[in-house]
Coordinates of C-alpha atoms in Angstrom, one line a residue:
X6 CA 69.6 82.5 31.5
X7 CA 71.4 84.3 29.0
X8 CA 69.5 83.0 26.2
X9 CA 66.3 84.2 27.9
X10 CA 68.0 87.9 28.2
X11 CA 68.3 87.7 24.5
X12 CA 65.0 86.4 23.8
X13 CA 63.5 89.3 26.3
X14 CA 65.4 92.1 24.6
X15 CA 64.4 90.4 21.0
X16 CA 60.9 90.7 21.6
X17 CA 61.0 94.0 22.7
X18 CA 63.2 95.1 19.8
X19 CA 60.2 93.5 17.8
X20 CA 57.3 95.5 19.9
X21 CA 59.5 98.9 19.3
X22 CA 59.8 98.3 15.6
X23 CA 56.1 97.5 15.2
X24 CA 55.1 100.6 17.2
X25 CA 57.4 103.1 14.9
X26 CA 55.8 101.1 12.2
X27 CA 52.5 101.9 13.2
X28 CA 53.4 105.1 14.0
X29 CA 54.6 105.9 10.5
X30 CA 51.4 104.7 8.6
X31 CA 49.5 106.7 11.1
X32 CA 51.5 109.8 10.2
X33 CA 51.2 109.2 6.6
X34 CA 47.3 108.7 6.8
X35 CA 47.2 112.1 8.8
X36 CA 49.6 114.4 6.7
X37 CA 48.3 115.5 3.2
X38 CA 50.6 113.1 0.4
X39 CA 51.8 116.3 -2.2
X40 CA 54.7 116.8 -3.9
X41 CA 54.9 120.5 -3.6
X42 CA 54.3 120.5 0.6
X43 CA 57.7 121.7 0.7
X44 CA 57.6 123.9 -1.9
X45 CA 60.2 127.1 -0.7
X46 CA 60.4 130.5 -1.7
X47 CA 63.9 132.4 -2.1
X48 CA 65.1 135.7 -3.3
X49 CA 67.9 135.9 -5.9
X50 CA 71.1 137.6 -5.3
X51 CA 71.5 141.3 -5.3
X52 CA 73.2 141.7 -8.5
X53 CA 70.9 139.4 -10.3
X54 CA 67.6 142.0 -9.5
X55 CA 67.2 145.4 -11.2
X56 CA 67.7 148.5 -9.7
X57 CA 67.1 152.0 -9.9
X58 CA 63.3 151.6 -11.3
X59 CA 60.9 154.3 -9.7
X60 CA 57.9 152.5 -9.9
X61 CA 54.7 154.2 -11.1
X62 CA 52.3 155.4 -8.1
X63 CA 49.2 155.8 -9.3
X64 CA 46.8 154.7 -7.4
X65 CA 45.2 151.6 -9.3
X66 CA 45.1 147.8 -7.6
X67 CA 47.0 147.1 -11.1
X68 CA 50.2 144.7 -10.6
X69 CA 52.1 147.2 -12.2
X70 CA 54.8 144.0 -14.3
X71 CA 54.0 142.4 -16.6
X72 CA 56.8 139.0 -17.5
X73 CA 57.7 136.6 -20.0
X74 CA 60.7 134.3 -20.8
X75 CA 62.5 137.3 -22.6
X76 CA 61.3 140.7 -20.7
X77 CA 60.6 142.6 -18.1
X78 CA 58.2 145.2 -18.6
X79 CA 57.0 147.4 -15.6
X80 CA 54.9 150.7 -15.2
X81 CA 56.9 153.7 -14.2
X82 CA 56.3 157.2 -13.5
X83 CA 56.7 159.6 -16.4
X84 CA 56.2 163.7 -17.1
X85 CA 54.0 164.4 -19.4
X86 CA 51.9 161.3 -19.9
X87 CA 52.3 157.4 -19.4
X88 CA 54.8 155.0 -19.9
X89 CA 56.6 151.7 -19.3
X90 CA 59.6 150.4 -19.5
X91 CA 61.2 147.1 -21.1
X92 CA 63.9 145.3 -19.9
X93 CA 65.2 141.9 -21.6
X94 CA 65.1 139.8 -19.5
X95 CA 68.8 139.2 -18.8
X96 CA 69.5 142.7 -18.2
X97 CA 70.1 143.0 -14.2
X98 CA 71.6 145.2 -12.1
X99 CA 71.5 148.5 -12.3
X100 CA 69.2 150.4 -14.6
X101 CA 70.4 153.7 -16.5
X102 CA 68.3 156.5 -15.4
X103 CA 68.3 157.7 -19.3
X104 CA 67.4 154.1 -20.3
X105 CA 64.6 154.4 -23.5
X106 CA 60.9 154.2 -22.2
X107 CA 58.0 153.1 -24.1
X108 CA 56.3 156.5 -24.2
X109 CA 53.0 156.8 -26.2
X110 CA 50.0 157.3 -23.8
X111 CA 48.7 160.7 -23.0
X112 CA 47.5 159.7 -19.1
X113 CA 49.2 157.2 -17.0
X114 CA 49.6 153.7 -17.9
X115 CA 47.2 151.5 -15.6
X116 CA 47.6 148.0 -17.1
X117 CA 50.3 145.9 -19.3
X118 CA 49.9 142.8 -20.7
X119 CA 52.8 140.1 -23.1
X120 CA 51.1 138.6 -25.6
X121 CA 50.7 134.2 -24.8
X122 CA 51.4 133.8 -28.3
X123 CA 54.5 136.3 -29.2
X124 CA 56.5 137.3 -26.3
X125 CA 57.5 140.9 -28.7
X126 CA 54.0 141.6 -28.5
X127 CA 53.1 143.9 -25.1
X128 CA 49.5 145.5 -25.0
X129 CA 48.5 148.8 -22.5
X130 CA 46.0 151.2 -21.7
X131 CA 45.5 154.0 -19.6
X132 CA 43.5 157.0 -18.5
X133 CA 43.6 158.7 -21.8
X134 CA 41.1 156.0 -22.3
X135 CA 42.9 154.0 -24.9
X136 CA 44.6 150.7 -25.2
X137 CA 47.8 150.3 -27.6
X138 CA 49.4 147.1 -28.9
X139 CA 53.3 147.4 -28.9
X140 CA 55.8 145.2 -31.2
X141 CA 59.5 145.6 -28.7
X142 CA 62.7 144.7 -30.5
X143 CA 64.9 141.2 -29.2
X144 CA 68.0 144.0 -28.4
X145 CA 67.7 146.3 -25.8
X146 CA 65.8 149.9 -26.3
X147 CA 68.7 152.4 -28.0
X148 CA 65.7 155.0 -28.3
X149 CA 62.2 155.4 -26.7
X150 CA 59.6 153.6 -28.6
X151 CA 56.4 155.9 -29.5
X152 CA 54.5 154.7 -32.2
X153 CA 52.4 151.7 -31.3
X154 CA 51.5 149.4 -33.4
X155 CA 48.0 149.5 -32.9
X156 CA 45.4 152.2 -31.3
X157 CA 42.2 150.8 -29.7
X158 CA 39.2 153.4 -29.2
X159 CA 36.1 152.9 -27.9
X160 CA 36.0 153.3 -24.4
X161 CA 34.7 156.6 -23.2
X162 CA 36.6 156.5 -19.9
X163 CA 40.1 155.3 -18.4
X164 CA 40.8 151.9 -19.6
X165 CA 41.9 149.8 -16.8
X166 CA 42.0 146.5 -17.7
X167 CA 44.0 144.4 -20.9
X168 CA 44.6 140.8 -21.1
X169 CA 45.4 138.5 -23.9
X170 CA 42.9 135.8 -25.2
X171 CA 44.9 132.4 -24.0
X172 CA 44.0 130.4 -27.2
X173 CA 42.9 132.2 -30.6
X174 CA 45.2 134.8 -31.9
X175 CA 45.1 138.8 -31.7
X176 CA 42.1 138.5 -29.9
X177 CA 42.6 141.5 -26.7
X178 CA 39.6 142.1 -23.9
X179 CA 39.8 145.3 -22.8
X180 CA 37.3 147.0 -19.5
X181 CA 37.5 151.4 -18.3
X182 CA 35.7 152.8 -16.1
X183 CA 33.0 153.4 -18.6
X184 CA 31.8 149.6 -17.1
X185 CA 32.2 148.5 -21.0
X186 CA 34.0 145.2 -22.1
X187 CA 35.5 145.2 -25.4
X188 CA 37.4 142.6 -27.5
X189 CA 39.1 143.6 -30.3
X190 CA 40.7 142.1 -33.7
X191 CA 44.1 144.0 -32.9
X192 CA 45.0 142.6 -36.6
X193 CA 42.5 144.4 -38.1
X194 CA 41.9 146.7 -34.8
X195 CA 38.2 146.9 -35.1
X196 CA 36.4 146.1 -31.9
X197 CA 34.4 142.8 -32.5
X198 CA 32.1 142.2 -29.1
X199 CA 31.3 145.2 -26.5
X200 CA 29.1 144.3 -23.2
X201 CA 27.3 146.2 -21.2
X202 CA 26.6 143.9 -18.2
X203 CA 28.4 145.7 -15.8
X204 CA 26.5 148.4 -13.9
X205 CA 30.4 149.7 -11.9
X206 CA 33.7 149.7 -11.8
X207 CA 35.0 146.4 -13.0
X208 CA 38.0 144.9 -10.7
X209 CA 39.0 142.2 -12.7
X210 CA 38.6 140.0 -15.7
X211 CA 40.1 136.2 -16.0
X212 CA 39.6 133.7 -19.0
X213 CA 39.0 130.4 -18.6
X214 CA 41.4 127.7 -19.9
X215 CA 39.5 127.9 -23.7
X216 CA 38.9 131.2 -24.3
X217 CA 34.5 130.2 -24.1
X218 CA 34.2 132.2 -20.6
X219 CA 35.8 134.8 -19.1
X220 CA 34.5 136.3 -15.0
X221 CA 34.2 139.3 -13.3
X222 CA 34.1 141.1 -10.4
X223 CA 32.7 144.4 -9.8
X224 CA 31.8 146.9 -7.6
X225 CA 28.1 145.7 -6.8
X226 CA 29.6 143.0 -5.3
X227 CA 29.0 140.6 -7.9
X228 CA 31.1 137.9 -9.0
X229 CA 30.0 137.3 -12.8
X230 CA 30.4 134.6 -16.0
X231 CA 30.3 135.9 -18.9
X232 CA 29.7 134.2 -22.5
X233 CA 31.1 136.9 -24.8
X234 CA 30.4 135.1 -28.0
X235 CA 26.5 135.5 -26.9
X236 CA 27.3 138.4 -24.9
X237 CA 25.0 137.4 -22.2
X238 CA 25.9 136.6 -18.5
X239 CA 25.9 133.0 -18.3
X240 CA 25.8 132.6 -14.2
X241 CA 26.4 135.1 -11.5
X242 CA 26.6 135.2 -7.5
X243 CA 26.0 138.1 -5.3
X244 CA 28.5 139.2 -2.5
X245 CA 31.1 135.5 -2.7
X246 CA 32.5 138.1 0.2
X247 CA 30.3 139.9 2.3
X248 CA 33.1 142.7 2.3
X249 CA 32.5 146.1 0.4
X250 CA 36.4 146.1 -0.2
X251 CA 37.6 145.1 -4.2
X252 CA 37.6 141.3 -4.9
X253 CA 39.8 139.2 -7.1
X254 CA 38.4 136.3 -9.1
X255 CA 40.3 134.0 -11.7
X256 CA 39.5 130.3 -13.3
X257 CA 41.1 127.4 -12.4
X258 CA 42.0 124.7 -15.0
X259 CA 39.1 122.4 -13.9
X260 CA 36.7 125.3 -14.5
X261 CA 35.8 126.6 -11.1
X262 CA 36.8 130.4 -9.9
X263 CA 39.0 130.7 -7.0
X264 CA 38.4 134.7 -5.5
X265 CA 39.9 136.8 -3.0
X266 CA 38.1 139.3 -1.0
X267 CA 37.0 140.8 2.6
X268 CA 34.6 139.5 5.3
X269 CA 32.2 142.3 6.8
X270 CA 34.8 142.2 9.3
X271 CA 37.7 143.3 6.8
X272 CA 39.3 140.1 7.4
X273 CA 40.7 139.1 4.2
X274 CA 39.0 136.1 2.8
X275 CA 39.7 133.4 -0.4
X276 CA 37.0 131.1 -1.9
X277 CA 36.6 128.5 -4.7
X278 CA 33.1 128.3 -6.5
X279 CA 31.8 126.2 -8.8
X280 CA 30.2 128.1 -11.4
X281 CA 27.4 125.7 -12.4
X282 CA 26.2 126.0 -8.6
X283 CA 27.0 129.3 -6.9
X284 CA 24.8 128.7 -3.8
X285 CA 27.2 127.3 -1.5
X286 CA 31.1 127.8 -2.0
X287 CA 33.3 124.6 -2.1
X288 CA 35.8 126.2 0.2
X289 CA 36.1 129.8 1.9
X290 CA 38.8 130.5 4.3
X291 CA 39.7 133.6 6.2
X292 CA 43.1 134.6 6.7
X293 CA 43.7 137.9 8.3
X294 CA 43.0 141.4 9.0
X295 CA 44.9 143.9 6.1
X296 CA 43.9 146.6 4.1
X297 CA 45.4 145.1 1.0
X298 CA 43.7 143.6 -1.8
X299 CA 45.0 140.5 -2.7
X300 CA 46.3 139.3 -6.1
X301 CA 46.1 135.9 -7.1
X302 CA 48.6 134.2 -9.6
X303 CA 47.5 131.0 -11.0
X304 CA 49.9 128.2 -11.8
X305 CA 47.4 125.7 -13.8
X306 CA 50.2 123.2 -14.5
X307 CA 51.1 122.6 -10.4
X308 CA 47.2 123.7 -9.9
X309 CA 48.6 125.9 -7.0
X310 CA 47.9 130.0 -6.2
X311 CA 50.3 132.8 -5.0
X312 CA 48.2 135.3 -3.6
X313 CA 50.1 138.7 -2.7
X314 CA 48.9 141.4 -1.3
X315 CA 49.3 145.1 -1.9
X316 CA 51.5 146.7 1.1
X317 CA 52.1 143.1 2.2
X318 CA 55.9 141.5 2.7
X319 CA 54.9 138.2 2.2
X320 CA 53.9 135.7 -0.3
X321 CA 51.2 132.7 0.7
X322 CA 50.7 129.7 -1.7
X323 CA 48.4 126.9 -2.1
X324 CA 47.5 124.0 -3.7
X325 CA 43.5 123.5 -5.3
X326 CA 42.9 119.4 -5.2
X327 CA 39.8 117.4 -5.3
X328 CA 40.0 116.4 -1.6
X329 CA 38.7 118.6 1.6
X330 CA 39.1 121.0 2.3
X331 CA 40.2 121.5 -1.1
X332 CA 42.5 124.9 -1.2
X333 CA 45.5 123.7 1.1
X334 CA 47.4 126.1 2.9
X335 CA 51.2 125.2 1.7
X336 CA 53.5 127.7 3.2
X337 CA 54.4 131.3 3.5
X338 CA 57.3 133.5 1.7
X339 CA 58.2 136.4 3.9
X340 CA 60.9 139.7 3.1
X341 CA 61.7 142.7 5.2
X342 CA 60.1 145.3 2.8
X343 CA 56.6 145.7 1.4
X344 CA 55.6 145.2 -2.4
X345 CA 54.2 147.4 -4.9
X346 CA 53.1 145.2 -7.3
X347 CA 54.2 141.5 -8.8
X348 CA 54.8 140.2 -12.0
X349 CA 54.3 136.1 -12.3
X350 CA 56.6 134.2 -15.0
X351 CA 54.5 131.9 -17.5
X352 CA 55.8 128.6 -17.1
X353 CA 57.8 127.8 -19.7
X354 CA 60.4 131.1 -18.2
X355 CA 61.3 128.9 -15.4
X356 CA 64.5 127.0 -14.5
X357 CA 63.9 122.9 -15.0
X358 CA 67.5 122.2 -13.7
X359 CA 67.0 124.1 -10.2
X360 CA 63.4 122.4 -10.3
X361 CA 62.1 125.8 -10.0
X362 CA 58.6 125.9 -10.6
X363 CA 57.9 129.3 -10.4
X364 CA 59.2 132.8 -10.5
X365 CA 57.7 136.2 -9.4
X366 CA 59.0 139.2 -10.1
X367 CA 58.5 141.9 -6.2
X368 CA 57.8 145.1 -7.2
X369 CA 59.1 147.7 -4.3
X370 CA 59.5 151.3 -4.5
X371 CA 62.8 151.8 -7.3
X372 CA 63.6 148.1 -7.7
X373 CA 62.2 144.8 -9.3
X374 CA 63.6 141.6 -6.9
X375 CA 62.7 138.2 -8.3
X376 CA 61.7 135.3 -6.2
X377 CA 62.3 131.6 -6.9
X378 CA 59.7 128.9 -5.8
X379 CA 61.5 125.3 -5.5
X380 CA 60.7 122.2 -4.5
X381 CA 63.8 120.3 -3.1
X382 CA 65.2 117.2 -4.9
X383 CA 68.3 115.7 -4.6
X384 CA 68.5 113.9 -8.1
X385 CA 69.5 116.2 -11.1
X386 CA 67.4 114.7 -13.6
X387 CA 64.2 116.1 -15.2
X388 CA 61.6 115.7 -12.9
X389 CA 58.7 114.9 -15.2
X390 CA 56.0 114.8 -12.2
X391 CA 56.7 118.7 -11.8
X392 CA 56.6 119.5 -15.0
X393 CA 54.1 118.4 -17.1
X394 CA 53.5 119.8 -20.5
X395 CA 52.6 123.2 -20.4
X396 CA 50.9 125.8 -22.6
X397 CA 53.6 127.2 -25.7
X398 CA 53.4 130.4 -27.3
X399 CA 51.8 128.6 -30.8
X400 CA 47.5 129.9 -30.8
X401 CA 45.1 126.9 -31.3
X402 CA 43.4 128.9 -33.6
X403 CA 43.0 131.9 -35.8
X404 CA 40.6 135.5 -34.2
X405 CA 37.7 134.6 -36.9
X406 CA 37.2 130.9 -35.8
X407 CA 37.1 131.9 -32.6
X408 CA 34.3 134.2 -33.2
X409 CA 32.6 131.6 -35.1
X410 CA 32.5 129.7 -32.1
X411 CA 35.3 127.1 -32.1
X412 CA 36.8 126.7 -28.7
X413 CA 40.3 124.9 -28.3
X414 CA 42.6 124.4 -25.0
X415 CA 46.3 125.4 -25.5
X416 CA 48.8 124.2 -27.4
X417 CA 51.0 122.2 -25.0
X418 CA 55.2 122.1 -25.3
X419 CA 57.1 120.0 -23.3
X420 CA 59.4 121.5 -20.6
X421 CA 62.3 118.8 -20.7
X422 CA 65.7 120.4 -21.4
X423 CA 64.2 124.0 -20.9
X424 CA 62.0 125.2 -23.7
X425 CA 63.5 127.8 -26.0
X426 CA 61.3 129.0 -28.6
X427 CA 63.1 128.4 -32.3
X428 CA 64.2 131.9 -34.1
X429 CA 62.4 131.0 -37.8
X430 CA 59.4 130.4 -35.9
X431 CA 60.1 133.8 -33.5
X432 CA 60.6 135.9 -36.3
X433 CA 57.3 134.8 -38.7
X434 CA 55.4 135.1 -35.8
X435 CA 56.5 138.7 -35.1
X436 CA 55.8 139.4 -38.3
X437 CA 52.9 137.7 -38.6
X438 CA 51.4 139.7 -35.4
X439 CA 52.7 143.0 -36.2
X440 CA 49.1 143.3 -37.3
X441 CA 51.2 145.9 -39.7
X442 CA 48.4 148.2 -41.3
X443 CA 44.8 147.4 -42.0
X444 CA 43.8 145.9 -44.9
X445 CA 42.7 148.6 -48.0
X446 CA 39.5 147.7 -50.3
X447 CA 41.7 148.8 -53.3
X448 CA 42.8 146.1 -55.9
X449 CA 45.6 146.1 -57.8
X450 CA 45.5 145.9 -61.6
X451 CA 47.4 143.0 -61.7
X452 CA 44.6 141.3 -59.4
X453 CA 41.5 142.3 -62.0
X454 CA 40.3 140.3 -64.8
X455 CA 41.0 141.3 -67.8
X456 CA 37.6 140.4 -69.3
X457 CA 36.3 143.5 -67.0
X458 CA 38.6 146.2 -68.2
X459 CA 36.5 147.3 -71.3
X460 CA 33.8 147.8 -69.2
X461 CA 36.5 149.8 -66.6
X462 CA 37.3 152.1 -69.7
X463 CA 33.6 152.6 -70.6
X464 CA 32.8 153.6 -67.0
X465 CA 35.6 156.0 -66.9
X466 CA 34.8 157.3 -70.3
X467 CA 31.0 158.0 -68.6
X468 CA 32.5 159.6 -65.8
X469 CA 34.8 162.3 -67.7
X470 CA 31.9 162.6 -70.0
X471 CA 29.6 163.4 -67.1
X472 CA 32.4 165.8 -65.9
X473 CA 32.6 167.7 -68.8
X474 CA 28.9 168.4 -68.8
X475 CA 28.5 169.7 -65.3
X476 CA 31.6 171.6 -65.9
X477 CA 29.5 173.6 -68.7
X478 CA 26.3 174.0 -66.9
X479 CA 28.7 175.3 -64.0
X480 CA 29.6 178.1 -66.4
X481 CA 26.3 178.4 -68.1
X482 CA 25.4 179.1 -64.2
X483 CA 27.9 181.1 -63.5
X484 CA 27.2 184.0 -66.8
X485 CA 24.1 184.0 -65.9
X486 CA 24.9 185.1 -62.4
X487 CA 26.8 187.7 -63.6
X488 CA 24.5 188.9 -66.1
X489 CA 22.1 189.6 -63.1
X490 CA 24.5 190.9 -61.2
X491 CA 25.3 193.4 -63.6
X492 CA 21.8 194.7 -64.1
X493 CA 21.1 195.4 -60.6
X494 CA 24.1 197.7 -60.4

């Protein structure tokens, strides 16, 4: 009897385990397998934010910060024109109200911009309708900074947009409200391709991974892609959201665009579009009903999107995969007070010992809070599955080889141990991309050959000759003149 008990409870054991068994495979075939599902969102300490910043309030969907690994530069309001200011980044707390500004627009500063290949370099523009290309010292600012290193005109009206070419060197695309696109040679500061594609306002401008394409959105409700090198339109959809509100469109890293917009409801709406085949969108989701345009930040390495909105308290995040329904909702960062702009950390700024894979930077009304994003892991070793290689601050390739058509993806570092950019290489790039004046036509005498100097003094022996003779029909002119003068008197 009591062997029977045993042999009862056994096989019921037995049934239990194969049920939670079942159970488990079940749930694993139902939830999504991804390593950043639990990816969390958490705002740093008081005294490691920055205080005391009264944040510009022009009224511009701009982001208003701009980050890299070493600063912090946001748009602040200024008398008597525009300006910025730059914080390293290690400077927290709070900010000196007499603390040096960037000061050399005329209007207010509307967009800023750290260069992906020298994180000294910062470009802006503004409504004076000029862009300028900044070199900031390592140490922190003892006196304002006004003389850029570079001016850019050629825009007729405010220039709203700047943003850094992610492969080729000193290559800057710059859009006003003039509906022109520009890109310039800011080491030679001569503009190299302007389009005129754009029939209103442009909202926003996003290269692809290669620098070959960049897309737009505009105010006709058109989401375009643009080849700049043939400065033709290369594919283009109309309304991607039926809303007349601004949209938001930026590449991915397997080429398609992910955008942001309104319904004709004014729900707010996100969509990813292949651009070979605009007719039908390979995902479009609606969220909810706000006012505020929302800005997407792009982390190509995780392949996942922050999209914060203007007014909003809250952060959302997803993660783009190959799988339906391909954008998957991940999880939602919420605060108490409601953000003014955002400023998104390039990756190789983050923290690989707190397995931080990414950092904003909350704009509010007079301070900057910065936000981790972690995903939880118990072992304190590298994790090399959340950080892969990631784009470095070295270009692929040089301005002129990009215009002659070469196209080359980014130069990837490797994230293990932190990457910290070496200081030779820091300081020949700065100097390198201080773009310092442009170059002069003159030659020096040491550069000519000396089998053309006899000819040099002959030409210059021409010249005075040629001088002297005009000089004497000048005066021959000149009696004359007065000998007529004299007889009509």
């Amino acid at each position: 009897f009591v062997f029977d008990v045993w042999l009862s409870h056994s096989v019921w054991w037995d049934n239990q385990l194969l049920i939670s068994t079942l159970m488990a495979a079940m749930s694993r075939s139902i939830v999504r397998q991804s390593k950043f599902r639990h990816v969390f969102g958490q705002t740093v300490k008081a005294e490691q934010g920055y205080d005391d910043i009264r944040v510009s309030k022009v009224t511009w969907d701009s982001s208003f910060c701009a980050i890299n690994p070493k600063f912090l530069a946001v748009i602040v309001e200024s008398s008597g024109g525009g300006a910025f200011l730059v914080l390293p980044i290690s400077k927290t707390g709070r900010v000196d109200k007499n603390y040096p500004l960037v000061i050399g627009h005329s209007g207010p500063v509307l967009d800023i911009d750290w260069c992906p290949h020298d994180d000294n370099i910062l470009a802006s523009c503004s409504e004076d309708c000029t862009a300028m290309v900044w070199q900031i010292p390592d140490h922190s600012l003892t006196r304002p900074i006004s003389d850029p290193v570079v001016v850019l005109e050629g825009h007729s009206k405010r220039v709203g947009i700047v943003t850094w070419h992610p492969t080729a060197r000193n290559i800057l695309l710059t859009a006003g409200s003039d509906n022109l696109v520009i890109i310039w040679n800011v080491g030679t500061g001569e503009a190299l391709i302007s389009m005129d594609d754009h029939p209103d306002l442009i909202y926003s401008i996003s290269w692809n991974r290669n620098g070959s394409l960049f897309c737009t959105t505009c105010k006709d409700r058109r989401l375009r892609v643009c080849d700049p090198r043939k400065r033709e339109v290369v594919a283009e959809r109309l309304a991607p959201h039926e809303g007349i509100r601004p949209m938001r469109a930026i590449f991915t890293r397997d080429g398609n665009i992910f955008t942001t917009g309104f319904t004709r409801m004014s729900q707010r709406e996100l969509g990813l579009w292949d651009p070979t085949n605009f007719e039908e969108p390979i995902a479009l989701l609606e969220l909810d009903t706000s006012n505020g345009v929302l800005l997407p930040y792009y982390d190509a390495d995780a392949n996942m999107v922050y999209l914060c909105g203007k007014g909003d308290s809250s952060i959302r995040y997803f993660e783009i995969t190959e799988e339906p329904p391909y954008v998957h909702y991940l999880n939602t960062f919420s605060s108490k007070e409601p953000q003014r702009g955002m400023g998104f950390m390039p990756k190789r700024g983050v923290d690989v010992t707190k397995c931080e894979i990414a950092r904003l930077f909350k704009l509010l009304d007079k301070k900057c809070e910065p936000i981790t994003m972690t995903v939880p892991r118990k072992s304190d070793l590298f994790q090399d599955d959340l950080y892969p290689d990631t784009a470095g601050p070295e270009p692929a390739m040089e301005a002129e080889e990009w215009l002659d058509g070469r196209d080359e993806d980014p130069i990837l570092v490797s994230m293990r141990g932190g990457y910290m950019p070496p200081k030779s290489r820091e300081l020949k790039v700065a100097k390198k991309n201080v773009l310092e004046s442009r170059p002069t036509t003159r030659r020096s005498m040491s550069t000519l050959d000396t089998n053309s100097l006899p000819r040099l003094l002959e030409e210059i022996q021409n010249l005075k000759a040629t001088v002297l003779s005009q000089e004497k029909r000048i005066c021959d002119l000149e009696n004359k003149l007065s000998q007529y003068t004299n007889g009509t008197d």
